[in-house]
Amino acid sequence: MTGTSLRLVAHGHTAALRGARFGGADDGLDEGGLRAALAQARAGADRRGPLGVNATCLSSPAAAARQTADAFGLLPTIETALADCDYGDWSGRSLAEIAGTQPQALHDWLSAPDSAPHGGESVTAVRDRVGRWLDEQHRAGGRVIAVTHPVVIRVAVVHALSLPLATYRQVDVEPLAVVRLASQGTRWHLRLGAPRAA
């Protein structure tokens, strides 16, 4: 079986991320996020060559993910499995606002991965969607770069390492973070270290 090399790239900063708002407005990168993505792309190219050499490039449908891929010089195919969580009625609203108006619903959502008080997806549903996609990549083999959202990367890591879903809250993914997973067909391995050409 052909091995799989997968890089999960978190999109850059958006106004929603900086304002601690739930996604859904599909806002693009803010000015700082675009500058940081371009700078990281230049620095990476200087160290190791273009990020997407010999790799299949995929992206969430969201503007921020597509703009991050563009900043890195990638030409991705849109993959709906990489979409952000659907936050339903909470989309575009701040965490502080929800805490002030729906404290019990927020508590339920934070403490139970199966909960979706906002009417959108639960974290369990996101993990199931992303997990199916990851399993397909595992079987397909090859080199893949996927530009997506922090929550998608968090649940992907938990799924890949067969961890309890609740541990996804302990995985911090910063804007423009790159998480590397590799497989030789039996199980995923989390790879840490200096990035190399894809």
XYZ file of N, CA, C and O in Angstrom:
792
model
N 0.847 -1.193 0.000
C 0.000 0.000 0.000
C 0.881 1.240 0.000
O 1.880 1.313 0.704
N 0.491 2.235 -0.789
C 1.245 3.480 -0.872
C 1.082 4.284 0.406
O -0.010 4.387 0.946
N 2.163 4.859 0.886
C 2.094 5.692 2.078
C 1.366 6.994 1.812
O 1.231 7.432 0.664
N 0.892 7.609 2.873
C 0.197 8.891 2.783
C 0.930 9.922 3.606
O 1.279 9.677 4.766
N 1.171 11.082 3.013
C 1.728 12.227 3.720
C 0.683 13.339 3.646
O 0.319 13.777 2.561
N 0.191 13.737 4.805
C -0.889 14.714 4.861
C -0.460 15.915 5.695
O -0.001 15.759 6.822
N -0.586 17.102 5.103
C -0.359 18.342 5.849
C -1.680 19.066 5.993
O -2.328 19.396 4.999
N -2.058 19.306 7.220
C -3.257 20.074 7.521
C -2.812 21.482 7.880
O -2.056 21.679 8.834
N -3.251 22.458 7.100
C -2.829 23.849 7.279
C -4.021 24.662 7.766
O -5.079 24.675 7.117
N -3.868 25.323 8.905
C -4.940 26.188 9.411
C -4.917 27.513 8.664
O -3.851 28.087 8.438
N -6.087 28.003 8.294
C -6.123 29.280 7.590
C -5.651 30.408 8.505
O -5.597 30.272 9.733
N -5.307 31.532 7.899
C -4.815 32.681 8.653
C -5.918 33.393 9.418
O -7.097 33.026 9.359
N -5.512 34.438 10.124
C -6.441 35.199 10.962
C -7.551 35.856 10.150
O -7.325 36.376 9.064
N -8.743 35.833 10.726
C -9.899 36.552 10.203
C -10.422 37.449 11.320
O -10.045 37.293 12.489
N -11.312 38.351 10.964
C -11.931 39.200 11.991
C -12.692 38.348 12.999
O -12.695 38.644 14.200
N -13.339 37.275 12.539
C -14.085 36.403 13.445
C -13.160 35.731 14.450
O -13.474 35.658 15.647
N -12.006 35.230 13.986
C -11.059 34.614 14.912
C -10.563 35.611 15.947
O -10.516 35.314 17.140
N -10.204 36.784 15.503
C -9.693 37.794 16.444
C -10.760 38.246 17.430
O -10.459 38.601 18.560
N -12.024 38.232 16.991
C -13.116 38.663 17.853
C -13.759 37.535 18.632
O -14.784 37.747 19.273
N -13.169 36.346 18.603
C -13.710 35.165 19.298
C -15.177 34.953 18.940
O -16.029 34.749 19.796
N -15.449 35.005 17.606
C -16.808 34.781 17.116
C -16.890 33.413 16.462
O -15.927 32.933 15.866
N -18.066 32.826 16.575
C -18.297 31.551 15.916
C -18.304 31.770 14.408
O -18.790 32.771 13.916
N -17.748 30.805 13.672
C -17.649 30.926 12.220
C -19.005 30.927 11.553
O -20.038 30.799 12.202
N -18.984 31.072 10.248
C -20.216 31.010 9.488
C -20.428 32.214 8.597
O -21.161 32.151 7.630
N -19.800 33.340 8.946
C -19.963 34.537 8.126
C -19.120 34.447 6.859
O -19.291 35.236 5.939
N -18.226 33.472 6.813
C -17.339 33.258 5.666
C -16.538 34.508 5.330
O -16.325 34.821 4.159
N -16.129 35.226 6.379
C -15.255 36.365 6.116
C -13.885 35.868 5.693
O -13.451 34.800 6.102
N -13.223 36.642 4.850
C -11.905 36.271 4.380
C -10.840 36.633 5.407
O -11.135 37.064 6.525
N -9.602 36.454 5.016
C -8.485 36.837 5.875
C -8.539 38.336 6.133
O -8.868 39.116 5.235
N -8.205 38.741 7.353
C -8.069 40.175 7.595
C -6.686 40.603 7.111
O -5.882 39.776 6.646
N -6.411 41.879 7.191
C -5.150 42.385 6.638
C -3.935 41.724 7.279
O -2.995 41.323 6.599
N -3.967 41.584 8.588
C -2.854 40.928 9.283
C -2.735 39.464 8.924
O -1.634 38.927 8.796
N -3.877 38.798 8.763
C -3.857 37.388 8.392
C -3.261 37.168 7.014
O -2.487 36.233 6.805
N -3.602 38.044 6.070
C -3.038 37.929 4.728
C -1.540 38.200 4.738
O -0.765 37.465 4.118
N -1.115 39.240 5.453
C 0.319 39.544 5.546
C 1.094 38.373 6.146
O 2.161 37.996 5.648
N 0.544 37.785 7.216
C 1.225 36.663 7.875
C 1.307 35.448 6.953
O 2.334 34.762 6.907
N 0.236 35.178 6.210
C 0.249 34.037 5.295
C 1.281 34.226 4.186
O 2.035 33.310 3.854
N 1.337 35.428 3.635
C 2.320 35.709 2.582
C 3.748 35.609 3.130
O 4.637 35.066 2.468
N 3.958 36.124 4.339
C 5.290 36.067 4.950
C 5.695 34.624 5.237
O 6.844 34.226 4.987
N 4.766 33.822 5.750
C 5.087 32.423 6.040
C 5.377 31.664 4.748
O 6.278 30.824 4.701
N 4.628 31.979 3.696
C 4.866 31.327 2.409
C 6.252 31.663 1.874
O 6.969 30.784 1.387
N 6.637 32.948 1.976
C 7.979 33.349 1.502
C 9.070 32.669 2.317
O 10.042 32.148 1.775
N 8.908 32.667 3.646
C 9.924 32.050 4.509
C 10.034 30.557 4.236
O 11.129 30.001 4.176
N 8.892 29.910 4.048
C 8.905 28.478 3.773
C 9.547 28.157 2.441
O 10.300 27.199 2.319
N 9.266 28.971 1.435
C 9.859 28.739 0.115
C 11.369 28.905 0.164
O 12.110 28.169 -0.490
N 11.841 29.863 0.967
C 13.285 30.065 1.102
C 13.957 28.860 1.747
O 15.068 28.484 1.398
N 13.251 28.227 2.709
C 13.843 27.098 3.443
C 13.739 25.782 2.700
O 14.618 24.940 2.763
N 12.607 25.545 2.029
C 12.356 24.188 1.543
C 11.747 24.110 0.158
O 11.339 23.042 -0.269
N 11.593 25.227 -0.514
C 10.937 25.212 -1.812
C 9.444 25.342 -1.665
O 8.925 25.393 -0.552
N 8.691 25.404 -2.764
C 7.245 25.587 -2.706
C 6.565 24.482 -1.909
O 6.922 23.308 -2.017
N 5.561 24.875 -1.124
C 4.869 23.934 -0.241
C 4.179 22.812 -0.995
O 4.157 21.683 -0.552
N 3.602 23.098 -2.141
C 2.746 22.128 -2.805
C 3.388 21.267 -3.875
O 2.684 20.651 -4.666
N 4.718 21.196 -3.923
C 5.379 20.403 -4.955
C 4.951 18.938 -4.845
O 5.016 18.338 -3.784
N 4.474 18.378 -5.951
C 4.068 16.972 -6.018
C 2.971 16.602 -5.033
O 2.891 15.454 -4.595
N 2.139 17.546 -4.653
C 1.072 17.263 -3.695
C -0.283 17.620 -4.289
O -0.411 18.549 -5.079
N -1.303 16.868 -3.891
C -2.689 17.227 -4.183
C -3.089 18.276 -3.157
O -2.868 18.092 -1.959
N -3.674 19.364 -3.618
C -4.049 20.448 -2.710
C -5.566 20.513 -2.598
O -6.268 20.531 -3.607
N -6.055 20.554 -1.368
C -7.483 20.633 -1.086
C -7.734 21.804 -0.157
O -6.857 22.211 0.599
N -8.957 22.317 -0.186
C -9.296 23.450 0.673
C -10.749 23.358 1.118
O -11.614 22.889 0.386
N -10.992 23.860 2.314
C -12.352 24.126 2.759
C -12.979 25.106 1.771
O -12.275 25.900 1.142
N -14.304 25.099 1.648
C -14.950 26.086 0.776
C -14.835 27.527 1.276
O -15.077 28.460 0.508
N -14.479 27.734 2.527
C -14.476 29.071 3.121
C -13.452 29.992 2.468
O -12.357 29.563 2.075
N -13.805 31.278 2.385
C -12.923 32.269 1.766
C -11.558 32.311 2.447
O -10.528 32.403 1.781
N -11.522 32.248 3.767
C -10.240 32.337 4.484
C -9.310 31.192 4.099
O -8.096 31.384 3.955
N -9.853 29.991 3.936
C -9.030 28.844 3.552
C -8.531 28.994 2.118
O -7.354 28.759 1.823
N -9.423 29.419 1.221
C -9.023 29.592 -0.178
C -7.973 30.693 -0.318
O -7.012 30.560 -1.078
N -8.125 31.777 0.433
C -7.151 32.869 0.376
C -5.805 32.451 0.970
O -4.752 32.862 0.479
N -5.836 31.617 2.006
C -4.582 31.106 2.579
C -3.874 30.222 1.563
O -2.655 30.338 1.363
N -4.616 29.342 0.910
C -4.018 28.494 -0.130
C -3.408 29.350 -1.227
O -2.284 29.094 -1.681
N -4.120 30.381 -1.636
C -3.620 31.282 -2.675
C -2.332 31.967 -2.237
O -1.382 32.082 -3.012
N -2.292 32.411 -0.983
C -1.078 33.066 -0.466
C 0.117 32.126 -0.500
O 1.252 32.556 -0.700
N -0.141 30.830 -0.333
C 0.931 29.838 -0.375
C 1.234 29.369 -1.801
O 2.060 28.485 -2.006
N 0.552 29.945 -2.789
C 0.800 29.562 -4.168
C 0.193 28.227 -4.543
O 0.619 27.594 -5.512
N -0.835 27.792 -3.805
C -1.474 26.516 -4.058
C -2.730 26.716 -4.908
O -3.374 27.760 -4.841
N -3.074 25.716 -5.684
C -4.288 25.729 -6.494
C -5.165 24.566 -6.039
O -5.134 23.477 -6.625
N -5.933 24.781 -4.975
C -6.650 23.655 -4.373
C -7.968 23.317 -5.059
O -8.582 24.150 -5.724
N -8.376 22.104 -4.843
C -9.723 21.654 -5.155
C -10.551 21.822 -3.884
O -10.082 21.504 -2.786
N -11.772 22.334 -4.020
C -12.626 22.520 -2.849
C -13.113 21.158 -2.354
O -13.585 20.334 -3.140
N -12.987 20.951 -1.042
C -13.412 19.703 -0.410
C -14.376 20.052 0.720
O -13.978 20.623 1.733
N -15.648 19.718 0.547
C -16.663 20.100 1.538
C -16.462 19.415 2.888
O -16.892 19.942 3.914
N -15.794 18.268 2.914
C -15.533 17.594 4.192
C -14.628 18.430 5.095
O -14.596 18.222 6.306
N -13.898 19.391 4.505
C -12.989 20.242 5.274
C -13.656 21.532 5.745
O -12.988 22.404 6.308
N -14.964 21.669 5.537
C -15.676 22.884 5.934
C -15.661 23.063 7.445
O -15.546 22.097 8.208
N -15.793 24.310 7.876
C -15.876 24.623 9.292
C -17.125 23.985 9.886
O -18.061 23.615 9.170
N -17.160 23.891 11.194
C -18.360 23.440 11.891
C -19.512 24.384 11.546
O -19.331 25.599 11.446
N -20.696 23.827 11.361
C -21.901 24.632 11.185
C -22.395 25.005 12.582
O -22.882 24.150 13.326
N -22.264 26.288 12.944
C -22.641 26.738 14.278
C -24.088 27.218 14.353
O -24.502 27.796 15.364
N -24.860 26.968 13.325
C -26.282 27.263 13.362
C -26.581 28.700 13.767
O -26.022 29.650 13.209
N -27.449 28.870 14.756
C -27.876 30.197 15.219
C -26.742 31.016 15.820
O -26.889 32.231 15.993
N -25.643 30.374 16.188
C -24.530 31.099 16.811
C -23.564 31.683 15.777
O -22.662 32.436 16.125
N -23.737 31.343 14.519
C -22.814 31.803 13.478
C -22.697 33.323 13.482
O -23.713 34.037 13.466
N -21.470 33.804 13.528
C -21.192 35.230 13.509
C -21.303 35.910 14.861
O -20.955 37.078 14.995
N -21.769 35.193 15.877
C -21.934 35.788 17.209
C -20.710 35.491 18.064
O -20.034 34.483 17.887
N -20.426 36.369 19.008
C -19.237 36.198 19.841
C -19.485 35.213 20.976
O -20.630 35.014 21.425
N -18.413 34.620 21.446
C -18.480 33.720 22.591
C -19.042 34.461 23.804
O -19.879 33.930 24.547
N -18.610 35.711 23.995
C -19.093 36.499 25.130
C -20.599 36.739 25.037
O -21.316 36.681 26.051
N -21.097 36.995 23.837
C -22.534 37.216 23.652
C -23.322 35.964 24.002
O -24.346 36.031 24.706
N -22.867 34.810 23.526
C -23.563 33.560 23.828
C -23.493 33.259 25.319
O -24.477 32.827 25.926
N -22.347 33.527 25.938
C -22.208 33.303 27.381
C -23.177 34.174 28.167
O -23.704 33.761 29.211
N -23.445 35.376 27.659
C -24.348 36.283 28.351
C -25.818 35.976 28.142
O -26.642 36.219 29.023
N -26.160 35.434 26.971
C -27.577 35.220 26.653
C -28.017 33.763 26.768
O -29.192 33.496 27.020
N -27.077 32.825 26.565
C -27.424 31.397 26.610
C -26.362 30.614 27.402
O -25.735 29.702 26.868
N -26.159 30.971 28.662
C -25.062 30.339 29.408
C -25.193 28.822 29.536
O -24.194 28.107 29.432
N -26.412 28.319 29.749
C -26.577 26.874 29.894
C -26.309 26.157 28.574
O -25.670 25.109 28.537
N -26.786 26.744 27.472
C -26.537 26.146 26.157
C -25.043 26.117 25.857
O -24.520 25.125 25.337
N -24.341 27.193 26.194
C -22.895 27.224 25.973
C -22.198 26.186 26.839
O -21.302 25.478 26.366
N -22.620 26.069 28.099
C -22.047 25.054 28.989
C -22.248 23.656 28.412
O -21.333 22.832 28.398
N -23.478 23.401 27.934
C -23.768 22.087 27.348
C -22.865 21.816 26.152
O -22.328 20.714 25.999
N -22.703 22.807 25.290
C -21.872 22.636 24.096
C -20.403 22.409 24.460
O -19.731 21.572 23.857
N -19.922 23.140 25.465
C -18.521 23.007 25.874
C -18.241 21.693 26.588
O -17.113 21.197 26.560
N -19.248 21.116 27.225
C -19.005 19.924 28.041
C -19.421 18.611 27.381
O -19.014 17.541 27.827
N -20.222 18.685 26.320
C -20.723 17.451 25.699
C -20.545 17.509 24.186
O -21.250 18.257 23.510
N -19.601 16.743 23.620
C -19.353 16.785 22.180
C -20.569 16.448 21.312
O -20.624 16.836 20.153
N -21.556 15.739 21.875
C -22.762 15.403 21.110
C -23.775 16.538 21.080
O -24.768 16.469 20.349
N -23.543 17.575 21.867
C -24.510 18.662 21.994
C -24.390 19.654 20.834
O -23.297 19.996 20.405
N -25.552 20.126 20.361
C -25.590 21.160 19.317
C -26.755 22.101 19.611
O -27.720 22.176 18.846
N -26.672 22.846 20.713
C -27.787 23.707 21.101
C -28.057 24.839 20.120
O -29.120 25.446 20.148
N -27.097 25.108 19.239
C -27.245 26.188 18.262
C -28.005 25.749 17.016
O -28.293 26.554 16.138
N -28.311 24.463 16.930
C -29.058 23.961 15.778
C -28.197 23.558 14.603
O -28.720 23.118 13.575
N -26.885 23.673 14.733
C -25.976 23.263 13.664
C -25.380 21.892 13.953
O -26.073 20.993 14.429
N -24.086 21.735 13.673
C -23.411 20.462 13.893
C -22.876 20.350 15.313
O -22.369 21.321 15.873
N -22.923 19.167 15.850
C -22.203 18.886 17.092
C -20.740 18.618 16.745
O -20.398 18.369 15.577
N -19.887 18.651 17.747
C -18.480 18.326 17.523
C -18.363 16.868 17.076
O -17.523 16.527 16.236
N -19.222 16.013 17.598
C -19.225 14.607 17.176
C -19.506 14.496 15.681
O -18.844 13.729 14.965
N -20.475 15.278 15.193
C -20.797 15.244 13.764
C -19.618 15.738 12.925
O -19.332 15.184 11.855
N -18.921 16.767 13.398
C -17.736 17.266 12.675
C -16.667 16.189 12.647
O -16.066 15.911 11.605
N -16.429 15.541 13.806
C -15.424 14.474 13.864
C -15.792 13.338 12.926
O -14.929 12.784 12.231
N -17.065 12.974 12.864
C -17.478 11.883 11.975
C -17.229 12.249 10.513
O -16.728 11.433 9.735
N -17.581 13.473 10.141
C -17.382 13.942 8.764
C -15.900 13.967 8.409
O -15.466 13.453 7.374
N -15.099 14.577 9.280
C -13.664 14.701 9.028
C -12.987 13.333 9.116
O -12.076 13.025 8.339
N -13.451 12.496 10.046
C -12.883 11.158 10.191
C -13.075 10.311 8.945
O -12.160 9.586 8.526
N -14.272 10.396 8.332
C -14.499 9.655 7.080
C -13.528 10.120 5.994
O -12.964 9.307 5.249
N -13.350 11.442 5.917
C -12.423 11.988 4.920
C -10.989 11.515 5.198
O -10.273 11.101 4.275
N -10.588 11.560 6.466
C -9.238 11.105 6.831
C -9.036 9.643 6.471
O -7.967 9.258 5.965
N -10.030 8.820 6.748
C -9.916 7.398 6.424
C -9.753 7.186 4.918
O -9.007 6.308 4.488
N -10.438 8.011 4.114
C -10.276 7.927 2.662
C -8.846 8.289 2.259
O -8.257 7.633 1.384
N -8.283 9.327 2.869
C -6.907 9.724 2.557
C -5.930 8.622 2.946
O -4.953 8.350 2.251
N -6.220 7.992 4.063
C -5.392 6.897 4.574
C -5.301 5.775 3.546
O -4.228 5.234 3.292
N -6.434 5.455 2.930
C -6.469 4.372 1.948
C -5.905 4.791 0.589
O -5.326 3.990 -0.122
N -6.080 6.071 0.234
C -5.692 6.526 -1.105
C -4.186 6.659 -1.283
O -3.654 6.425 -2.359
N -3.482 7.058 -0.245
C -2.042 7.271 -0.356
C -1.726 8.561 -1.089
O -2.613 9.281 -1.556
N -0.453 8.880 -1.168
C 0.005 10.080 -1.857
C 0.278 11.232 -0.910
O 0.246 11.090 0.312
N 0.566 12.382 -1.507
C 0.891 13.591 -0.743
C -0.274 14.568 -0.865
O -0.676 14.903 -1.976
N -0.752 15.035 0.268
C -1.922 15.911 0.287
C -1.657 17.085 1.213
O -1.129 16.917 2.315
N -2.035 18.269 0.751
C -2.057 19.468 1.589
C -3.513 19.905 1.668
O -4.176 20.056 0.637
N -4.015 20.083 2.879
C -5.411 20.469 3.074
C -5.468 21.731 3.920
O -4.999 21.738 5.062
N -6.032 22.802 3.361
C -6.148 24.073 4.085
C -7.555 24.141 4.668
O -8.544 24.040 3.937
N -7.639 24.295 5.981
C -8.929 24.173 6.640
C -8.976 25.012 7.913
O -8.201 25.951 8.082
N -9.861 24.655 8.824
C -10.154 25.438 10.024
C -9.551 24.781 11.265
O -9.415 23.555 11.310
N -9.239 25.575 12.280
C -8.660 24.990 13.502
C -9.478 23.841 14.083
O -8.927 22.802 14.443
N -10.817 23.983 14.171
C -11.607 22.906 14.774
C -11.528 21.637 13.941
O -11.516 20.524 14.486
N -11.441 21.756 12.633
C -11.317 20.582 11.768
C -9.991 19.880 12.029
O -9.928 18.643 12.132
N -8.927 20.651 12.176
C -7.611 20.054 12.453
C -7.607 19.403 13.830
O -7.062 18.308 14.020
N -8.234 20.042 14.796
C -8.276 19.478 16.149
C -8.956 18.112 16.160
O -8.433 17.148 16.739
N -10.128 18.007 15.521
C -10.820 16.719 15.527
C -10.097 15.706 14.633
O -10.142 14.503 14.901
N -9.415 16.176 13.595
C -8.638 15.264 12.746
C -7.518 14.608 13.537
O -7.284 13.397 13.415
N -6.819 15.391 14.349
C -5.733 14.838 15.171
C -6.283 13.808 16.152
O -5.728 12.712 16.316
N -7.385 14.139 16.803
C -8.001 13.213 17.759
C -8.414 11.917 17.064
O -8.173 10.819 17.568
N -9.030 12.033 15.889
C -9.443 10.845 15.140
C -8.228 10.026 14.700
O -8.212 8.797 14.855
N -7.233 10.708 14.159
C -6.050 9.999 13.639
C -5.330 9.221 14.732
O -4.816 8.133 14.486
N -5.297 9.765 15.938
C -4.578 9.121 17.041
C -5.486 8.270 17.914
O -5.059 7.772 18.958
N -6.754 8.107 17.504
C -7.730 7.289 18.248
C -7.871 7.732 19.701
O -7.965 6.911 20.613
N -7.916 9.041 19.915
C -8.080 9.594 21.254
C -9.564 9.809 21.546
O -10.367 9.961 20.632
N -9.929 9.872 22.820
C -11.320 10.211 23.153
C -11.661 11.592 22.586
O -10.847 12.517 22.650
N -12.860 11.739 22.052
C -13.219 12.977 21.384
C -13.099 14.189 22.297
O -12.713 15.273 21.858
N -13.408 14.033 23.575
C -13.355 15.171 24.502
C -11.965 15.801 24.559
O -11.834 16.984 24.902
N -10.930 15.057 24.183
C -9.569 15.608 24.244
C -9.303 16.632 23.145
O -8.274 17.307 23.165
N -10.234 16.776 22.195
C -10.002 17.751 21.135
C -9.840 19.161 21.712
O -9.158 20.000 21.140
N -10.456 19.426 22.850
C -10.333 20.754 23.472
C -8.926 21.015 23.996
O -8.570 22.144 24.284
N -8.131 19.976 24.132
C -6.749 20.123 24.600
C -5.766 20.294 23.449
O -4.566 20.436 23.676
N -6.257 20.281 22.228
C -5.408 20.467 21.050
C -5.587 21.907 20.573
O -6.658 22.283 20.109
N -4.561 22.718 20.732
C -4.609 24.108 20.273
C -4.013 24.198 18.870
O -2.921 23.692 18.626
N -4.739 24.835 17.975
C -4.273 25.019 16.599
C -4.309 26.505 16.287
O -5.379 27.101 16.222
N -3.157 27.093 16.124
C -3.050 28.525 15.843
C -3.255 28.790 14.348
O -3.044 27.902 13.512
N -3.634 30.006 13.995
C -3.715 30.350 12.570
C -2.384 30.080 11.868
O -1.307 30.347 12.427
N -2.452 29.488 10.707
C -1.308 29.141 9.853
C -0.466 27.985 10.386
O 0.596 27.683 9.844
N -0.950 27.315 11.436
C -0.242 26.126 11.923
C -0.288 25.043 10.849
O -1.235 24.947 10.074
N 0.774 24.236 10.805
C 0.829 23.102 9.883
C 1.001 21.837 10.717
O 1.960 21.702 11.469
N 0.037 20.922 10.599
C 0.087 19.649 11.313
C 0.344 18.560 10.290
O -0.351 18.467 9.280
N 1.355 17.744 10.559
C 1.738 16.697 9.612
C 1.336 15.327 10.139
O 1.685 14.957 11.253
N 0.600 14.588 9.311
C 0.240 13.210 9.616
C 0.809 12.330 8.510
O 0.828 12.726 7.342
N 1.255 11.156 8.878
C 1.799 10.221 7.890
C 1.293 8.824 8.195
O 1.021 8.477 9.345
N 1.165 8.029 7.140
C 0.690 6.663 7.299
C 1.335 5.772 6.256
O 1.560 6.188 5.126
N 1.601 4.552 6.659
C 2.046 3.531 5.712
C 0.943 2.497 5.503
O 1.206 1.376 5.105
N -0.298 2.898 5.801
C -1.430 2.019 5.533
C -1.975 1.303 6.746
O -2.998 0.622 6.646
N -1.327 1.413 7.893
C -1.840 0.728 9.078
C -2.454 1.711 10.077
O -3.537 1.502 10.570
N -1.746 2.783 10.366
C -2.281 3.799 11.274
C -1.580 5.124 11.003
O -0.507 5.172 10.414
N -2.208 6.189 11.465
C -1.628 7.520 11.320
C -0.567 7.754 12.377
O -0.665 7.266 13.494
N 0.432 8.546 11.998
C 1.457 9.003 12.933
C 1.505 10.518 12.856
O 1.458 11.096 11.761
N 1.601 11.169 14.008
C 1.776 12.611 14.064
C 3.261 12.887 13.924
O 4.076 12.339 14.676
N 3.640 13.712 12.944
C 5.051 13.971 12.677
C 5.389 15.386 13.090
O 4.789 16.343 12.626
N 6.341 15.519 13.974
C 6.803 16.811 14.445
C 8.227 17.021 13.973
O 9.018 16.089 13.899
N 8.553 18.256 13.685
C 9.913 18.558 13.251
C 9.899 19.656 12.204
O 8.863 20.207 11.872
N 11.063 19.947 11.690
C 11.199 21.002 10.681
C 10.458 20.604 9.425
O 10.540 19.448 8.977
N 9.682 21.534 8.828
C 8.966 21.203 7.597
C 9.915 20.946 6.437
O 10.997 21.512 6.375
N 9.489 20.072 5.554
C 10.257 19.777 4.336
C 9.344 19.910 3.135
O 8.137 19.989 3.271
N 9.921 19.870 1.982
C 9.109 19.983 0.761
C 8.133 18.840 0.685
O 8.431 17.722 1.087
N 6.924 19.136 0.185
C 5.895 18.090 0.057
C 6.288 17.162 -0.993
O 6.537 16.257 -1.341
